[in-house]
């Protein structure tokens, strides 16, 4: 059973516009959520995180929103840049079970000039 | 500073052979995780170390898979009698704090394993 789901395998956005990547989860035990960015042949790179006591966290062009009642989080990138083109994974963890990350399947973002 | 390193970067082996994959975490990081990414899939948790002990091995797919960590540093993932379905990218991550804190994990570049 897929506890973390990214239902859009790909997303294409024009440079300068907003990119919105979505993620849904099913397990109420999750209390920490992260977004990673991955280029081909490289390991995932941490982007931004949010704990379940917050509903928003912002870092530069990246903002993560958490809706606990809907078990939904989203990553907003604004403005989008061609260098943002990569696969984005959302991940969830629960401190009480050791912090292992449960990943979604990823969304491939393409930002076109 | 140095990040997480993994070796080899690529490994091609024949079905039935054993393989060892190595991970060097960031110095001082107490927690170490192994994941794998099969073609077209997300990352799948395998095992987690806190120091040299492994409190969570729940993601290991079969008893052909084992892992150890020595000196609270280097970790080796061993796959015995490899099968074609073991083909994947194996990723190692480390984090600076123990499991009682929120913190991101830093990933290595991965080892791409191909079983012929």
mmCIF file of C-alpha atoms in Angstrom:
data_model
loop_
_atom_site.group_PDB
_atom_site.id
_atom_site.type_symbol
_atom_site.label_atom_id
_atom_site.label_comp_id
_atom_site.label_asym_id
_atom_site.label_seq_id
_atom_site.Cartn_x
_atom_site.Cartn_y
_atom_site.Cartn_z
ATOM 1 C CA UNK A 1 0.000 0.000 0.000
ATOM 2 C CA UNK A 2 1.339 3.370 -1.061
ATOM 3 C CA UNK A 3 1.426 5.597 2.025
ATOM 4 C CA UNK A 4 2.760 8.625 0.147
ATOM 5 C CA UNK A 5 1.425 9.397 -3.305
ATOM 6 C CA UNK A 6 2.395 11.845 -5.988
ATOM 7 C CA UNK A 7 -0.322 11.430 -8.558
ATOM 8 C CA UNK A 8 1.260 13.547 -11.286
ATOM 9 C CA UNK A 9 4.251 11.809 -12.859
ATOM 10 C CA UNK A 10 5.162 14.939 -14.803
ATOM 11 C CA UNK A 11 4.559 18.689 -14.902
ATOM 12 C CA UNK A 12 5.551 21.262 -17.501
ATOM 13 C CA UNK A 13 5.712 24.969 -16.632
ATOM 14 C CA UNK A 14 6.856 28.112 -18.390
ATOM 15 C CA UNK A 15 9.883 29.923 -16.979
ATOM 16 C CA UNK A 16 8.836 32.657 -14.548
ATOM 17 C CA UNK A 17 5.497 31.044 -13.714
ATOM 18 C CA UNK A 18 4.587 29.128 -10.580
ATOM 19 C CA UNK A 19 5.172 25.385 -10.280
ATOM 20 C CA UNK A 20 2.882 23.505 -7.892
ATOM 21 C CA UNK A 21 3.750 19.918 -6.987
ATOM 22 C CA UNK A 22 1.291 17.916 -4.942
ATOM 23 C CA UNK A 23 1.587 15.030 -2.520
ATOM 24 C CA UNK A 24 -0.964 13.040 -0.498
ATOM 25 C CA UNK A 25 -0.378 10.728 2.429
ATOM 26 C CA UNK A 26 -2.486 8.223 4.307
ATOM 27 C CA UNK A 27 -0.717 7.572 7.620
ATOM 28 C CA UNK A 28 -1.706 9.917 10.469
ATOM 29 C CA UNK A 29 1.495 8.993 12.344
ATOM 30 C CA UNK A 30 3.618 11.026 9.926
ATOM 31 C CA UNK A 31 4.829 14.177 11.670
ATOM 32 C CA UNK A 32 7.584 15.481 9.422
ATOM 33 C CA UNK A 33 7.514 16.036 5.688
ATOM 34 C CA UNK A 34 10.296 16.807 3.249
ATOM 35 C CA UNK A 35 10.808 17.601 -0.411
ATOM 36 C CA UNK A 36 13.833 16.360 -2.308
ATOM 37 C CA UNK A 37 15.048 17.216 -5.781
ATOM 38 C CA UNK A 38 16.850 14.659 -7.910
ATOM 39 C CA UNK A 39 18.885 15.014 -11.069
ATOM 40 C CA UNK A 40 19.735 11.933 -13.181
ATOM 41 C CA UNK A 41 22.664 9.890 -11.856
ATOM 42 C CA UNK A 42 22.768 11.873 -8.612
ATOM 43 C CA UNK A 43 21.360 11.259 -5.164
ATOM 44 C CA UNK A 44 18.350 13.265 -3.957
ATOM 45 C CA UNK A 45 19.118 16.732 -2.594
ATOM 46 C CA UNK A 46 17.134 18.116 0.328
ATOM 47 C CA UNK A 47 15.026 21.156 -0.542
ATOM 48 C CA UNK A 48 12.666 22.071 2.249
ATOM 49 C CA UNK A 49 10.790 20.477 5.124
ATOM 50 C CA UNK A 50 7.834 21.086 7.398
ATOM 51 C CA UNK A 51 6.777 19.618 10.698
ATOM 52 C CA UNK A 52 3.174 18.722 11.390
ATOM 53 C CA UNK A 53 2.779 21.566 13.885
ATOM 54 C CA UNK A 54 3.068 24.083 11.046
ATOM 55 C CA UNK A 55 1.018 24.691 7.927
ATOM 56 C CA UNK A 56 3.559 26.634 5.897
ATOM 57 C CA UNK A 57 7.311 26.917 5.552
ATOM 58 C CA UNK A 58 9.076 29.230 3.140
ATOM 59 C CA UNK A 59 12.656 29.310 1.901
ATOM 60 C CA UNK A 60 13.402 31.702 -0.907
ATOM 61 C CA UNK A 61 11.519 30.643 -4.018
ATOM 62 C CA UNK A 62 10.269 27.457 -2.341
ATOM 63 C CA UNK A 63 7.225 27.219 -0.092
ATOM 64 C CA UNK A 64 5.717 24.056 1.331
ATOM 65 C CA UNK A 65 2.100 23.985 2.497
ATOM 66 C CA UNK A 66 0.665 21.297 4.755
ATOM 67 C CA UNK A 67 -3.052 20.563 5.141
ATOM 68 C CA UNK A 68 -3.260 17.963 7.886
ATOM 69 C CA UNK A 69 -7.005 17.498 7.730
ATOM 70 C CA UNK A 70 -6.743 16.644 4.037
ATOM 71 C CA UNK A 71 -3.437 14.774 4.484
ATOM 72 C CA UNK A 72 -2.055 16.830 1.639
ATOM 73 C CA UNK A 73 1.074 18.838 1.072
ATOM 74 C CA UNK A 74 2.280 20.902 -1.822
ATOM 75 C CA UNK A 75 5.496 22.534 -2.961
ATOM 76 C CA UNK A 76 5.301 25.897 -4.680
ATOM 77 C CA UNK A 77 8.220 27.190 -6.704
ATOM 78 C CA UNK A 78 7.962 30.793 -7.804
ATOM 79 C CA UNK A 79 9.299 32.011 -10.094
ATOM 80 C CA UNK A 80 10.232 28.753 -11.826
ATOM 81 C CA UNK A 81 13.610 28.604 -13.540
ATOM 82 C CA UNK A 82 14.972 26.163 -16.156
ATOM 83 C CA UNK A 83 17.496 24.925 -13.569
ATOM 84 C CA UNK A 84 14.567 23.704 -11.467
ATOM 85 C CA UNK A 85 13.913 20.966 -14.035
ATOM 86 C CA UNK A 86 14.370 17.705 -12.139
ATOM 87 C CA UNK A 87 12.396 14.943 -10.422
ATOM 88 C CA UNK A 88 10.845 16.065 -7.148
ATOM 89 C CA UNK A 89 10.079 13.565 -4.400
ATOM 90 C CA UNK A 90 7.983 14.217 -1.354
ATOM 91 C CA UNK A 91 8.766 12.153 1.718
ATOM 92 C CA UNK A 92 7.180 11.631 5.091
ATOM 93 C CA UNK A 93 8.550 10.354 8.359
ATOM 94 C CA UNK A 94 7.489 9.637 11.900
ATOM 95 C CA UNK A 95 9.970 10.274 14.696
ATOM 96 C CA UNK A 96 8.523 7.514 16.814
ATOM 97 C CA UNK A 97 9.487 4.915 14.201
ATOM 98 C CA UNK A 98 13.074 6.071 13.726
ATOM 99 C CA UNK A 99 12.780 8.727 11.106
ATOM 100 C CA UNK A 100 12.961 6.527 8.022
ATOM 101 C CA UNK A 101 11.575 8.321 5.000
ATOM 102 C CA UNK A 102 8.607 7.055 3.026
ATOM 103 C CA UNK A 103 8.802 8.475 -0.468
ATOM 104 C CA UNK A 104 6.276 9.219 -3.148
ATOM 105 C CA UNK A 105 6.901 8.078 -6.704
ATOM 106 C CA UNK A 106 8.192 11.466 -7.821
ATOM 107 C CA UNK A 107 7.060 14.181 -10.218
ATOM 108 C CA UNK A 108 9.264 15.180 -13.115
ATOM 109 C CA UNK A 109 9.210 18.963 -13.491
ATOM 110 C CA UNK A 110 10.179 20.550 -16.765
ATOM 111 C CA UNK A 111 10.578 24.328 -16.822
ATOM 112 C CA UNK A 112 10.647 25.647 -20.355
ATOM 113 C CA UNK A 113 12.438 28.889 -21.274
ATOM 114 C CA UNK B 1 33.001 19.353 3.520
ATOM 115 C CA UNK B 2 32.748 15.811 2.170
ATOM 116 C CA UNK B 3 29.307 14.446 1.550
ATOM 117 C CA UNK B 4 28.055 10.874 1.627
ATOM 118 C CA UNK B 5 30.074 8.667 -0.692
ATOM 119 C CA UNK B 6 29.170 5.281 -2.109
ATOM 120 C CA UNK B 7 31.144 2.678 -3.978
ATOM 121 C CA UNK B 8 31.131 1.306 -6.533
ATOM 122 C CA UNK B 9 29.125 3.772 -8.587
ATOM 123 C CA UNK B 10 28.136 0.991 -10.983
ATOM 124 C CA UNK B 11 28.107 -2.761 -10.531
ATOM 125 C CA UNK B 12 27.192 -5.358 -13.122
ATOM 126 C CA UNK B 13 26.971 -8.907 -11.871
ATOM 127 C CA UNK B 14 25.652 -12.264 -12.945
ATOM 128 C CA UNK B 15 22.575 -13.816 -11.417
ATOM 129 C CA UNK B 16 23.500 -15.909 -8.387
ATOM 130 C CA UNK B 17 26.642 -13.970 -7.453
ATOM 131 C CA UNK B 18 27.042 -12.029 -4.189
ATOM 132 C CA UNK B 19 27.646 -8.272 -4.151
ATOM 133 C CA UNK B 20 28.766 -5.784 -1.518
ATOM 134 C CA UNK B 21 27.877 -2.120 -1.648
ATOM 135 C CA UNK B 22 29.676 0.397 0.531
ATOM 136 C CA UNK B 23 28.556 3.657 2.102
ATOM 137 C CA UNK B 24 30.730 6.278 3.812
ATOM 138 C CA UNK B 25 28.451 8.688 5.675
ATOM 139 C CA UNK B 26 29.206 12.271 6.564
ATOM 140 C CA UNK B 27 31.630 12.308 9.477
ATOM 141 C CA UNK B 28 29.860 12.494 12.815
ATOM 142 C CA UNK B 29 26.453 11.526 11.501
ATOM 143 C CA UNK B 30 24.944 8.975 13.856
ATOM 144 C CA UNK B 31 22.066 7.740 11.727
ATOM 145 C CA UNK B 32 22.515 5.896 8.432
ATOM 146 C CA UNK B 33 19.816 4.690 6.046
ATOM 147 C CA UNK B 34 19.756 2.458 2.984
ATOM 148 C CA UNK B 35 17.133 2.895 0.255
ATOM 149 C CA UNK B 36 16.743 1.558 -3.245
ATOM 150 C CA UNK B 37 15.077 2.937 -6.329
ATOM 151 C CA UNK B 38 13.900 0.475 -8.923
ATOM 152 C CA UNK B 39 13.175 1.617 -12.472
ATOM 153 C CA UNK B 40 10.229 4.008 -12.543
ATOM 154 C CA UNK B 41 9.631 3.728 -8.805
ATOM 155 C CA UNK B 42 10.086 5.946 -5.793
ATOM 156 C CA UNK B 43 12.721 5.342 -3.175
ATOM 157 C CA UNK B 44 12.061 2.312 -0.995
ATOM 158 C CA UNK B 45 13.414 2.101 2.578
ATOM 159 C CA UNK B 46 15.595 -0.924 3.336
ATOM 160 C CA UNK B 47 17.324 -0.571 6.723
ATOM 161 C CA UNK B 48 18.283 2.034 9.304
ATOM 162 C CA UNK B 49 21.293 2.206 11.643
ATOM 163 C CA UNK B 50 21.646 4.207 14.812
ATOM 164 C CA UNK B 51 25.329 3.925 15.621
ATOM 165 C CA UNK B 52 26.250 0.311 14.867
ATOM 166 C CA UNK B 53 22.873 -1.198 15.663
ATOM 167 C CA UNK B 54 19.971 -1.614 13.274
ATOM 168 C CA UNK B 55 16.682 -0.969 15.076
ATOM 169 C CA UNK B 56 14.685 -1.168 11.852
ATOM 170 C CA UNK B 57 15.370 -3.788 9.193
ATOM 171 C CA UNK B 58 11.768 -3.943 8.066
ATOM 172 C CA UNK B 59 12.474 -2.896 4.469
ATOM 173 C CA UNK B 60 14.929 -5.665 3.595
ATOM 174 C CA UNK B 61 13.092 -7.612 0.860
ATOM 175 C CA UNK B 62 14.450 -11.069 1.702
ATOM 176 C CA UNK B 63 17.010 -12.876 3.819
ATOM 177 C CA UNK B 64 19.446 -12.579 0.924
ATOM 178 C CA UNK B 65 19.903 -8.955 1.984
ATOM 179 C CA UNK B 66 21.984 -7.979 5.002
ATOM 180 C CA UNK B 67 23.825 -4.912 6.185
ATOM 181 C CA UNK B 68 26.285 -3.965 8.853
ATOM 182 C CA UNK B 69 27.853 -0.803 10.148
ATOM 183 C CA UNK B 70 31.183 -0.634 11.951
ATOM 184 C CA UNK B 71 32.735 2.054 14.130
ATOM 185 C CA UNK B 72 29.587 4.112 13.802
ATOM 186 C CA UNK B 73 30.758 5.019 10.324
ATOM 187 C CA UNK B 74 31.085 2.868 7.192
ATOM 188 C CA UNK B 75 28.211 0.599 6.240
ATOM 189 C CA UNK B 76 28.117 -2.343 3.856
ATOM 190 C CA UNK B 77 24.985 -3.715 2.216
ATOM 191 C CA UNK B 78 25.405 -7.310 1.045
ATOM 192 C CA UNK B 79 23.130 -9.081 -1.396
ATOM 193 C CA UNK B 80 23.653 -12.813 -1.665
ATOM 194 C CA UNK B 81 22.680 -14.925 -4.681
ATOM 195 C CA UNK B 82 21.560 -11.877 -6.637
ATOM 196 C CA UNK B 83 18.425 -12.038 -8.752
ATOM 197 C CA UNK B 84 17.395 -9.898 -11.709
ATOM 198 C CA UNK B 85 14.747 -8.157 -9.611
ATOM 199 C CA UNK B 86 17.549 -6.839 -7.374
ATOM 200 C CA UNK B 87 18.596 -4.516 -10.194
ATOM 201 C CA UNK B 88 18.122 -0.978 -8.908
ATOM 202 C CA UNK B 89 19.956 2.096 -7.686
ATOM 203 C CA UNK B 90 20.931 1.612 -4.051
ATOM 204 C CA UNK B 91 21.128 4.870 -2.112
ATOM 205 C CA UNK B 92 22.648 5.559 1.264
ATOM 206 C CA UNK B 93 21.781 8.550 3.432
ATOM 207 C CA UNK B 94 23.029 9.858 6.754
ATOM 208 C CA UNK B 95 21.709 12.359 9.227
ATOM 209 C CA UNK B 96 23.404 14.144 12.091
ATOM 210 C CA UNK B 97 21.018 13.468 14.897
ATOM 211 C CA UNK B 98 19.382 10.433 16.359
ATOM 212 C CA UNK B 99 15.914 9.213 15.666
ATOM 213 C CA UNK B 100 14.418 11.441 18.353
ATOM 214 C CA UNK B 101 14.844 14.605 16.354
ATOM 215 C CA UNK B 102 13.566 15.996 13.107
ATOM 216 C CA UNK B 103 16.337 16.339 10.579
ATOM 217 C CA UNK B 104 16.874 15.891 6.914
ATOM 218 C CA UNK B 105 18.859 13.045 5.455
ATOM 219 C CA UNK B 106 21.804 13.654 3.163
ATOM 220 C CA UNK B 107 22.074 11.231 0.272
ATOM 221 C CA UNK B 108 25.009 9.772 -1.560
ATOM 222 C CA UNK B 109 25.082 9.427 -5.369
ATOM 223 C CA UNK B 110 23.996 5.803 -5.267
ATOM 224 C CA UNK B 111 25.254 2.506 -6.660
ATOM 225 C CA UNK B 112 23.578 1.322 -9.818
ATOM 226 C CA UNK B 113 23.333 -2.473 -9.636
ATOM 227 C CA UNK B 114 22.564 -4.482 -12.747
ATOM 228 C CA UNK B 115 21.998 -8.218 -12.430
ATOM 229 C CA UNK B 116 22.249 -10.046 -15.744
#
